[in-house]
Structure formats: C-alpha cells, structure tokens
C-alpha cells in the first residue's frame, strides 16, 4: 500500500468544503451559521443533522453519528478511510495512489478477496468458451441476456480442479485455497467445490465478491442451488445481495424493495426495477435490518407468496420494527415469486402492487385471520388480541382508528370494547417504559473531568499545553489514547483543528467515535483557566485514591509489622494530599 502523509490527507480535506460534499447526498438548508439536513443514518423525519462550515464537521443530534468529510463518506458509502480520502482527492484532481491491492484495513483477508475475484473472472470467461455454450443458451432462454450477464458477473463452473489449478498458478497455497471454500481435498487430491453450475457471485456491501451461488442447468438430479459456506470473508448474516449496486436507484426512488433471493433481484432488474435487495433466505438478522435501514427507511417487503415467504415477512418486519422502521408489504397471488409473477400476470400488474403496498398491520390481520374460525369465540378473542398487540406499535392515529373499526366490523365485537383493550395494552406498556427511565445514565465527576479536558484540548492549544505539563492520568483507556493523539498532533503541527485531527486519526474508529461524542458536550465554547485546573485536580484525586486502594490491599496481605507501619504512614500522607486537593 502506498503511504500517504498526514499533510497530504489534510491538504485533501482542506480542498473541499464539507457543506458542498454532504449536499451532494443530502439536501441542506442554512439556518444561521450552520446547515441542516435529514440524517441518512437513522430514521429521521426532522432535519437532525447539522453541518458546520467553520468547523468542517457534521453531527446528528439524534443518532450521534458525526465527524469530518471523510467520516461522512465512510459512513454513507461504507468505504474505508483511505477510500474516502481517495474519493475527495479524485474530486479535486489531486493524484493519489492508494495502491491496487488495498483492502479495507483487513489486509490478512486480502488473499481471499483476490481468490474470489480471480475465480469470478475465470467463471465469466468460461461462459464464452465452446463448452460454455450450453449454459449460455440456457441463460438466454431464461431471458438473461448479455447485458445482465455482464452486470451481475454471471459465469459457469466446469468439472474437475480447474479453479484449484488456476489459483495454484497464481501462487496461492493449498491451505488458503481450501480455507477460502472454493476448493476441497480428499484422498484423490484437490478438487473444485462448484462444478457444472451457472455461477452467480455474491458481493459484500462494499462490492467485493465473497461467495458464489451455483445453479444447475443441464441436469435435475442435484439440488437446484448450492451456496458457498461461510468463510473468513463471507458472513451470511451480514450479507444483502445487490447492496453495492442499489445506492443510486434507492436515492432516486427513495425506497428499497426487499426480496428473498438473487434471482428475484435479477428478474426485477430485467424489467427496470433496480432498487431491490435480497436477504438470501427467509431468516432476517438484526445486522441485515440495520443495513436495510441505512439504505432507506421506506421499505417494501416482497417475499415469495408461499408459507416460507409469510414467515420471512413477519420475521423481517419484526427486526425492522425493533429499530424504528415499519415496512410496507407486497403479497403476490398464487404463491408466486416475482419472476413467475411477471411471467403470469405481466409487469404492469406487478408495478401496480409495488405502487400500492399494504400496511404492515393490514398484512398481519390477513395472516392472523388465516387459521381462525370466526364462529368460535375463542378464535375471535385471540384474533382481536393479536391485532391489538400489533396496533400498539402503530403511531398513525388514522390507521389506528381505521383498524379498530375494521376489527369491530369483522368480528361483531363493539368498538368500545376493542378500543378499551388497546388502552389497557398501552397502559401496561407505559408502566414498563417508566421503570426503564428511572435509571438515568450516571456520569461521575471523574468522567466529567476528563471529558471536559478533552473537549477544550480539541479547541485550544493552550489547554493541550496545560494538560501535557500536568502529567494528569486519564482513567479511561480510550480517552487516554485520544489525549495522547491530541498531544502528538499538536507537537507535529503546532495547532489543533478538530476536522484535521479526525483525519489524522484515520481508521481508528473507536477514537473517532470518542472525538464525536466530545464534539457536542453541553459546555461553553470558551474555557476558563480555573475550570481546567479543577478538572486536573479531580483526576489527580482519582489517581491518589487508586494508589490508596492499592496500598490498603498490600497492607492487608502484609505480615511484617515494620512494613505495615510504613505502608500505613504512606496511606495517611496520601489521604492528606486528597484533602488538601479538594
Ligand atoms: Zn442521525
């Protein structure tokens, strides 16, 4: 990897205005000195993200995401620090070489990424050979043309050990090749894990190939799809098919559609619907839900119309609701998947569905009703209670009223009774929330002191000097690291500037997070010398108390009377020091 100097990074940061860069992604409105916009990192309805031109920082006051222009790009585009620097450099025409083999701070994984990339190209190339013709014809029959083959990097695997030999020729060792999941070994030797299958590469959220799904095409005596097993670079729970491709179309439509498999994504892409992600299965994880939310909080779930699809819809909507997103639902008739649906009913009918998704509560009412017999009063009671539990999560008053009315119409139970059930359910809810709220987060005086010191160190070089000379000990390890980094930044550049300092921290995400937390502490911008001295005093007291505790421990375990006397003496001296201090 080519080394880029801190000076270069700062020059690049200074060559753009964060307000201009952020407004390419999020519309900003100026209010006073700052700019505000809808935060892209949480489900925001009021502009909670502020961007300051004089500090060259951004910050969301709700979800807490913040930093400089590089942090914004890293978060928004899911790219590494160096990739963010490169992006800005390209924008302002500063030549910068971040190295061709650079992989997001996981350099020990780069060999796996490379092996997958090589294999993808190998499979793609196979498709253009004479032996690939049968597969190519099969794809064409399924309306997968050249353009789609290219866009989705589709290829074909052949029998034998061709991938193994190709990887060996590229100087990878046997152990790594097997670990990658591309090949395996038995008593006859090494062999490829995928053979005679049409190969669909699966990319991670950064667009790197990390796995394959192989589909049969010229036989029926094998399972239809075989997927890569988890590997050092492939974690199924963090994978969403098509994630790296949809950003632009999601930005255009404001909406993201979630489907079950990658063939659904391709089927929709064929007809010009591009804002689609696939969960690659019916169980949706919390990680996947968070990624979906990051993309857009306007979510449509369009899983297959069968039982498994129902289950997936419920599980996915639960994960999304936990993080504040209520998805809308499209159910396709006749238990069809999107591809078959378009075949049977045509594109227009599908589009009509997408434009008119049903609300989650309406969908759940349909599902809950399915196994109920309304002539049985127990079933009616269960049904009403199930719906009420869902309704509690709905904030829209109109939807609530309409649903209560609908419930009453369907079941013949009076509206008053049903409404009172909802009130009761909500009151129990409120009680539980109250209990949670009575335990406020405790910020002790030591924490207040070191946070205060760092807050002003990030703003005033005089404070850096005072703190550095005081030799004060900061009890939190991460905050101590930040303080050290501030001091070395200042020693190097003779000044302090938060946006440059964050650039200086680069990929050290935990430290950047701390700086962001410090950014908007409710403290006055100007510092008072006495206050700084107070902070230092408080922290010194902490150190002394720590030493007293340690000595008391030694005292307890000591057998010699002389030692005991001397330790007791030391403790007394220290205690005096604390008293004088305070
Ligand atoms: Zn936010």
XYZ file of N, CA and C in Angstrom, residues 352-537:
558
model
N -48.198 -2.277 -10.234
C -49.377 -1.813 -9.514
C -49.289 -2.232 -8.035
N -48.845 -3.471 -7.829
C -48.649 -3.959 -6.454
C -47.631 -3.116 -5.694
N -46.495 -2.840 -6.375
C -45.421 -2.100 -5.711
C -45.870 -0.678 -5.385
N -46.681 -0.105 -6.279
C -47.159 1.259 -6.022
C -48.237 1.301 -4.951
N -48.875 0.175 -4.701
C -49.924 0.135 -3.680
C -49.688 -0.968 -2.646
N -48.582 -0.872 -1.919
C -48.314 -1.902 -0.919
C -49.317 -1.793 0.222
N -49.574 -2.877 0.909
C -50.487 -2.778 2.052
C -49.685 -2.470 3.307
N -50.357 -1.905 4.303
C -49.658 -1.570 5.542
C -49.351 -2.864 6.279
N -48.367 -2.779 7.145
C -47.962 -3.970 7.899
C -49.123 -4.507 8.734
N -49.899 -3.592 9.314
C -50.995 -4.042 10.190
C -52.081 -4.760 9.367
N -52.365 -4.252 8.182
C -53.339 -4.936 7.323
C -52.834 -6.324 6.942
N -51.533 -6.377 6.650
C -50.946 -7.666 6.280
C -51.066 -8.658 7.442
N -50.752 -8.166 8.644
C -50.795 -9.067 9.790
C -52.218 -9.544 10.059
N -53.190 -8.657 9.829
C -54.584 -9.068 10.020
C -54.931 -10.222 9.081
N -54.420 -10.136 7.856
C -54.678 -11.228 6.901
C -54.049 -12.527 7.408
N -52.800 -12.417 7.850
C -52.094 -13.623 8.304
C -52.762 -14.218 9.548
N -53.091 -13.356 10.507
C -53.692 -13.852 11.766
C -55.053 -14.493 11.513
N -55.735 -13.976 10.504
C -57.076 -14.483 10.214
C -57.034 -15.885 9.605
N -55.912 -16.172 8.929
C -55.853 -17.377 8.110
C -56.256 -18.663 8.847
N -55.767 -18.812 10.087
C -56.062 -20.074 10.781
C -57.172 -19.915 11.835
N -58.013 -18.890 11.673
C -59.064 -18.669 12.673
C -60.448 -18.977 12.108
N -61.299 -19.447 13.014
C -62.695 -19.680 12.669
C -63.546 -18.690 13.465
N -64.136 -17.721 12.760
C -64.841 -16.642 13.470
C -66.143 -17.100 14.119
N -66.546 -18.378 13.880
C -67.724 -18.883 14.595
C -67.322 -19.322 15.994
N -66.023 -19.475 16.206
C -65.519 -19.902 17.512
C -65.083 -18.660 18.306
N -65.723 -18.414 19.478
C -65.453 -17.143 20.159
C -64.023 -17.064 20.694
N -63.418 -18.220 21.031
C -62.012 -18.189 21.444
C -61.118 -17.678 20.326
N -61.393 -18.164 19.125
C -60.612 -17.716 17.970
C -60.780 -16.218 17.762
N -61.999 -15.740 17.914
C -62.255 -14.306 17.729
C -61.450 -13.511 18.746
N -61.486 -13.963 20.008
C -60.779 -13.265 21.079
C -59.269 -13.263 20.801
N -58.729 -14.422 20.438
C -57.296 -14.493 20.121
C -56.926 -13.544 18.988
N -57.769 -13.560 17.982
C -57.504 -12.721 16.811
C -57.452 -11.248 17.217
N -58.476 -10.805 17.965
C -58.505 -9.389 18.365
C -57.258 -9.042 19.185
N -56.922 -9.920 20.119
C -55.758 -9.623 20.959
C -54.456 -9.582 20.178
N -54.325 -10.476 19.209
C -53.116 -10.458 18.373
C -53.009 -9.135 17.620
N -54.120 -8.688 17.066
C -54.088 -7.450 16.286
C -53.829 -6.248 17.201
N -54.458 -6.247 18.391
C -54.256 -5.132 19.330
C -52.777 -4.999 19.695
N -52.128 -6.133 19.916
C -50.698 -6.106 20.262
C -49.880 -5.432 19.153
N -50.278 -5.665 17.922
C -49.583 -5.024 16.797
C -49.922 -3.546 16.708
N -51.177 -3.261 16.959
C -51.682 -1.903 16.794
C -51.005 -0.929 17.753
N -50.628 -1.455 18.887
C -49.921 -0.686 19.893
C -48.659 -0.042 19.309
N -48.060 -0.695 18.330
C -46.817 -0.193 17.734
C -47.062 0.850 16.645
N -48.343 0.994 16.264
C -48.650 1.929 15.175
C -48.836 3.329 15.737
N -48.140 4.313 15.154
C -48.221 5.665 15.699
C -49.294 6.505 15.007
N -49.592 6.158 13.766
C -50.537 6.951 12.981
C -51.965 6.770 13.515
N -52.558 7.885 14.009
C -53.891 7.799 14.632
C -54.982 7.370 13.663
N -54.856 7.812 12.412
C -55.878 7.443 11.423
C -55.861 5.942 11.198
N -54.654 5.394 11.022
C -54.528 3.939 10.826
C -55.099 3.198 12.038
N -54.838 3.728 13.213
C -55.333 3.070 14.425
C -56.865 3.048 14.443
N -57.464 4.216 14.184
C -58.924 4.296 14.198
C -59.542 3.369 13.159
N -58.950 3.413 11.958
C -59.485 2.577 10.877
C -59.387 1.096 11.224
N -58.265 0.718 11.822
C -58.061 -0.690 12.161
C -59.034 -1.138 13.250
N -59.244 -0.280 14.255
C -60.200 -0.620 15.318
C -61.590 -0.833 14.718
N -61.953 0.078 13.802
C -63.255 -0.022 13.149
C -63.363 -1.331 12.364
N -62.295 -1.638 11.646
C -62.267 -2.844 10.830
C -62.419 -4.097 11.708
N -61.694 -4.091 12.814
C -61.758 -5.224 13.750
C -63.191 -5.427 14.243
N -63.822 -4.305 14.568
C -65.182 -4.372 15.080
C -66.133 -4.903 14.001
N -65.966 -4.387 12.774
C -66.817 -4.847 11.666
C -66.644 -6.345 11.408
N -65.382 -6.772 11.426
C -65.096 -8.172 11.096
C -65.647 -9.140 12.128
N -65.543 -8.743 13.395
C -65.822 -9.706 14.458
C -67.183 -9.510 15.110
N -67.783 -8.321 14.909
C -69.046 -8.035 15.551
C -68.902 -7.616 17.012
N -67.674 -7.506 17.489
C -67.443 -7.012 18.855
C -67.504 -5.484 18.825
N -68.117 -4.884 19.879
C -68.335 -3.433 19.826
C -67.027 -2.656 19.794
N -67.051 -1.499 19.139
C -65.869 -0.653 19.004
C -65.331 -0.236 20.376
N -66.257 0.067 21.310
C -65.837 0.495 22.651
C -64.997 -0.591 23.321
N -65.464 -1.818 23.242
C -64.723 -2.912 23.879
C -63.327 -3.050 23.287
N -63.268 -3.003 21.964
C -61.964 -3.166 21.301
C -61.040 -2.002 21.633
N -61.583 -0.784 21.614
C -60.761 0.392 21.928
C -60.234 0.321 23.352
N -61.070 -0.190 24.262
C -60.620 -0.245 25.663
C -59.497 -1.276 25.820
N -59.513 -2.331 25.004
C -58.425 -3.312 25.038
C -57.094 -2.665 24.657
N -57.177 -1.807 23.642
C -55.953 -1.133 23.189
C -55.420 -0.205 24.296
N -56.330 0.546 24.927
C -55.910 1.449 26.008
C -55.239 0.652 27.122
N -55.850 -0.477 27.472
C -55.302 -1.306 28.548
C -53.885 -1.783 28.187
N -53.771 -2.253 26.980
C -52.470 -2.765 26.498
C -51.404 -1.661 26.569
N -51.828 -0.434 26.216
C -50.860 0.666 26.210
C -50.455 1.091 27.612
N -51.408 0.996 28.550
C -51.074 1.380 29.920
C -50.024 0.449 30.520
N -50.146 -0.841 30.255
C -49.112 -1.752 30.758
C -47.784 -1.428 30.099
N -47.840 -1.067 28.851
C -46.632 -0.690 28.119
C -45.950 0.498 28.789
N -46.765 1.544 29.083
C -46.212 2.768 29.662
C -45.508 2.472 30.977
N -46.127 1.588 31.784
C -45.527 1.267 33.084
C -44.120 0.696 32.899
N -43.991 -0.222 31.938
C -42.657 -0.822 31.744
C -41.656 0.214 31.277
N -42.110 1.149 30.442
C -41.185 2.180 29.960
C -40.704 3.040 31.128
N -41.643 3.371 32.034
C -41.313 4.204 33.189
C -40.173 3.591 33.997
N -40.257 2.291 34.229
C -39.248 1.610 35.025
C -37.870 1.787 34.404
N -37.843 1.663 33.076
C -36.568 1.804 32.377
C -36.014 3.214 32.553
N -36.925 4.196 32.502
C -36.476 5.589 32.510
C -35.925 6.046 33.862
N -36.260 5.331 34.954
C -35.832 5.820 36.259
C -34.359 5.531 36.545
N -33.672 4.839 35.620
C -32.248 4.608 35.845
C -31.437 5.435 34.860
N -31.257 6.738 35.175
C -30.517 7.577 34.242
C -29.045 7.191 34.211
N -28.417 7.498 33.086
C -27.013 7.134 32.924
C -26.162 7.993 33.859
N -25.333 7.332 34.639
C -24.558 8.065 35.627
C -23.246 8.548 35.010
N -23.051 9.839 35.088
C -21.766 10.382 34.664
C -21.047 10.810 35.928
N -19.983 10.125 36.309
C -19.336 10.510 37.569
C -18.434 11.721 37.360
N -17.963 12.268 38.455
C -17.198 13.518 38.350
C -15.866 13.306 37.632
N -15.321 12.088 37.729
C -14.063 11.836 37.029
C -14.286 11.876 35.519
N -15.378 11.203 35.128
C -15.701 11.186 33.704
C -15.924 12.606 33.189
N -16.659 13.386 34.014
C -16.930 14.768 33.635
C -15.614 15.540 33.463
N -14.679 15.226 34.346
C -13.414 15.957 34.313
C -12.602 15.632 33.063
N -12.440 14.333 32.755
C -11.594 14.062 31.579
C -12.303 14.405 30.281
N -13.633 14.299 30.277
C -14.353 14.726 29.067
C -14.175 16.224 28.847
N -14.266 16.975 29.957
C -14.097 18.426 29.873
C -12.708 18.787 29.367
N -11.697 18.107 29.924
C -10.326 18.400 29.478
C -10.170 18.161 27.988
N -10.655 17.007 27.531
C -10.512 16.679 26.102
C -11.301 17.651 25.224
N -12.496 18.031 25.713
C -13.338 18.981 24.979
C -12.542 20.258 24.660
N -11.834 20.780 25.680
C -11.092 22.023 25.455
C -9.749 21.779 24.781
N -9.183 20.582 25.000
C -7.929 20.277 24.287
C -8.156 20.271 22.780
N -9.346 19.831 22.378
C -9.657 19.780 20.951
C -9.855 21.174 20.370
N -9.958 22.181 21.252
C -10.242 23.528 20.768
C -9.100 24.521 20.985
N -8.328 24.325 22.050
C -7.311 25.328 22.410
C -5.958 24.683 22.635
N -4.961 25.204 21.900
C -3.624 24.633 22.096
C -3.091 24.937 23.493
N -3.543 26.067 24.084
C -3.085 26.382 25.446
C -3.490 25.260 26.391
N -4.706 24.742 26.212
C -5.184 23.681 27.108
C -4.363 22.402 26.893
N -3.990 22.138 25.661
C -3.144 20.960 25.403
C -1.857 21.086 26.214
N -1.277 22.291 26.179
C -0.019 22.508 26.907
C -0.214 22.309 28.404
N -1.294 22.895 28.943
C -1.547 22.767 30.392
C -1.672 21.293 30.767
N -2.468 20.557 29.990
C -2.722 19.154 30.326
C -1.434 18.344 30.189
N -0.696 18.611 29.135
C 0.534 17.863 28.898
C 1.519 18.064 30.047
N 1.639 19.311 30.504
C 2.589 19.598 31.576
C 2.126 19.045 32.913
N 0.820 18.890 33.073
C 0.300 18.449 34.381
C 0.551 16.959 34.624
N 0.872 16.218 33.576
C 1.046 14.768 33.708
C -0.160 14.063 34.301
N -1.330 14.633 34.089
C -2.544 14.064 34.678
C -2.833 12.694 34.053
N -3.393 11.803 34.867
C -3.722 10.461 34.374
C -5.216 10.378 34.091
N -5.565 9.985 32.849
C -6.979 9.843 32.486
C -7.387 8.382 32.662
N -8.368 8.117 33.532
C -8.673 6.729 33.878
C -9.292 5.895 32.754
N -9.909 6.516 31.740
C -10.470 5.697 30.654
C -9.419 5.520 29.562
N -9.172 4.262 29.211
C -8.096 3.942 28.278
C -8.274 4.656 26.938
N -9.484 4.550 26.388
C -9.715 5.148 25.063
C -9.532 6.667 25.101
N -10.053 7.293 26.190
C -9.904 8.749 26.295
C -8.434 9.131 26.483
N -7.705 8.243 27.175
C -6.280 8.489 27.354
C -5.579 8.468 25.986
N -5.944 7.499 25.159
C -5.368 7.430 23.811
C -5.662 8.705 23.034
N -6.911 9.169 23.137
C -7.274 10.385 22.400
C -6.399 11.544 22.863
N -6.221 11.661 24.193
C -5.394 12.746 24.728
C -3.974 12.650 24.168
N -3.405 11.435 24.150
C -2.049 11.260 23.613
C -1.985 11.675 22.154
N -3.012 11.278 21.392
C -3.034 11.619 19.969
C -3.145 13.130 19.769
N -3.928 13.788 20.654
C -4.047 15.256 20.535
C -2.681 15.886 20.762
N -1.993 15.395 21.795
C -0.684 15.968 22.106
C 0.278 15.750 20.939
N 0.289 14.533 20.378
C 1.257 14.332 19.290
C 0.853 15.093 18.033
N -0.457 15.262 17.827
C -0.912 16.084 16.696
C -0.398 17.515 16.868
N -0.557 18.021 18.078
C -0.141 19.405 18.352
C 1.375 19.550 18.209
N 2.123 18.566 18.716
C 3.575 18.636 18.605
C 4.011 18.673 17.142
N 3.252 17.990 16.323
C 3.609 17.905 14.914
C 3.224 19.171 14.134
N 2.034 19.704 14.435
C 1.516 20.787 13.587
C 1.408 22.136 14.296
N 1.673 22.165 15.597
C 1.671 23.426 16.319
C 0.298 24.060 16.459
N -0.748 23.326 16.147
C -2.111 23.857 16.303
C -3.058 22.680 16.453
N -4.335 22.982 16.713
C -5.322 21.905 16.766
C -6.560 22.331 15.994
N -7.120 21.386 15.286
C -8.297 21.645 14.468
C -9.030 20.320 14.381
N -10.295 20.318 14.812
C -10.972 19.044 15.025
C -11.112 18.224 13.734
N -11.453 18.901 12.640
C -11.656 18.162 11.382
C -10.354 17.519 10.906
N -9.242 18.266 11.040
C -7.956 17.684 10.655
C -7.550 16.587 11.620
N -7.878 16.795 12.893
C -7.497 15.804 13.884
C -8.197 14.471 13.595
N -9.464 14.548 13.202
C -10.192 13.316 12.874
C -9.563 12.642 11.660
N -9.166 13.456 10.681
C -8.486 12.887 9.508
C -7.196 12.207 9.943
N -6.517 12.832 10.902
C -5.254 12.309 11.430
C -5.479 10.950 12.103
N -6.631 10.793 12.771
C -6.929 9.517 13.423
C -7.232 8.424 12.400
N -7.691 8.841 11.222
C -7.879 7.890 10.127
C -8.814 6.758 10.460
N -8.292 5.534 10.404
C -9.121 4.342 10.562
C -9.383 3.955 12.019
N -8.828 4.703 12.960
C -9.018 4.334 14.376
C -10.423 4.727 14.821
N -11.377 3.889 14.465
C -12.769 4.248 14.594
C -13.195 4.518 16.036
N -12.664 3.722 16.980
C -13.083 3.908 18.388
C -12.678 5.301 18.871
N -11.514 5.756 18.409
C -11.060 7.075 18.845
C -11.875 8.180 18.165
N -12.181 7.967 16.884
C -13.015 8.947 16.172
C -14.379 9.060 16.856
N -14.917 7.913 17.262
C -16.219 7.932 17.952
C -16.149 8.784 19.212
N -15.043 8.658 19.941
C -14.914 9.426 21.178
C -14.847 10.921 20.868
N -14.082 11.274 19.846
C -13.999 12.693 19.469
C -15.393 13.209 19.099
N -16.163 12.374 18.404
C -17.515 12.803 18.037
C -18.407 12.993 19.252
N -18.249 12.111 20.241
C -19.041 12.285 21.472
C -18.649 13.588 22.165
N -17.357 13.908 22.076
C -16.880 15.110 22.761
C -17.310 16.379 22.036
N -17.562 16.231 20.757
C -17.828 17.391 19.904
C -18.958 18.267 20.443
N -20.054 17.629 20.888
C -21.204 18.448 21.269
C -21.571 18.301 22.748
N -20.579 18.149 23.595
C -20.874 18.169 25.031
C -21.464 19.536 25.373
N -22.425 19.556 26.303
C -23.031 20.859 26.626
C -22.098 21.734 27.475
N -20.997 22.145 26.906
C -20.047 23.010 27.621
C -19.881 24.306 26.835
N -19.589 25.413 27.544
C -19.364 26.662 26.803
C -18.145 26.553 25.903
N -18.176 27.241 24.769
C -17.062 27.162 23.819
C -15.758 27.706 24.420
N -15.896 28.785 25.202
C -14.705 29.405 25.776
C -14.334 28.695 27.068
N -13.038 28.534 27.297
C -12.650 27.858 28.537
C -12.211 28.862 29.594
N -12.325 28.430 30.862
C -11.838 29.246 31.977
C -10.686 28.487 32.623
N -9.598 29.164 32.864
C -8.399 28.510 33.380
C -8.689 27.724 34.662
N -9.465 28.337 35.575
C -9.731 27.683 36.865
C -10.443 26.349 36.662
N -11.310 26.334 35.667
C -12.067 25.113 35.396
C -11.123 23.988 34.956
N -10.189 24.327 34.109
C -9.210 23.328 33.641
C -8.421 22.797 34.835
N -7.995 23.718 35.687
C -7.240 23.306 36.885
C -8.093 22.385 37.768
N -9.373 22.717 37.867
C -10.278 21.882 38.667
C -10.362 20.465 38.118
N -10.519 20.377 36.789
C -10.587 19.053 36.153
C -9.339 18.239 36.510
N -8.199 18.880 36.406
C -6.934 18.182 36.660
C -6.879 17.733 38.120
N -7.330 18.618 39.024
C -7.352 18.287 40.454
C -8.197 17.043 40.697
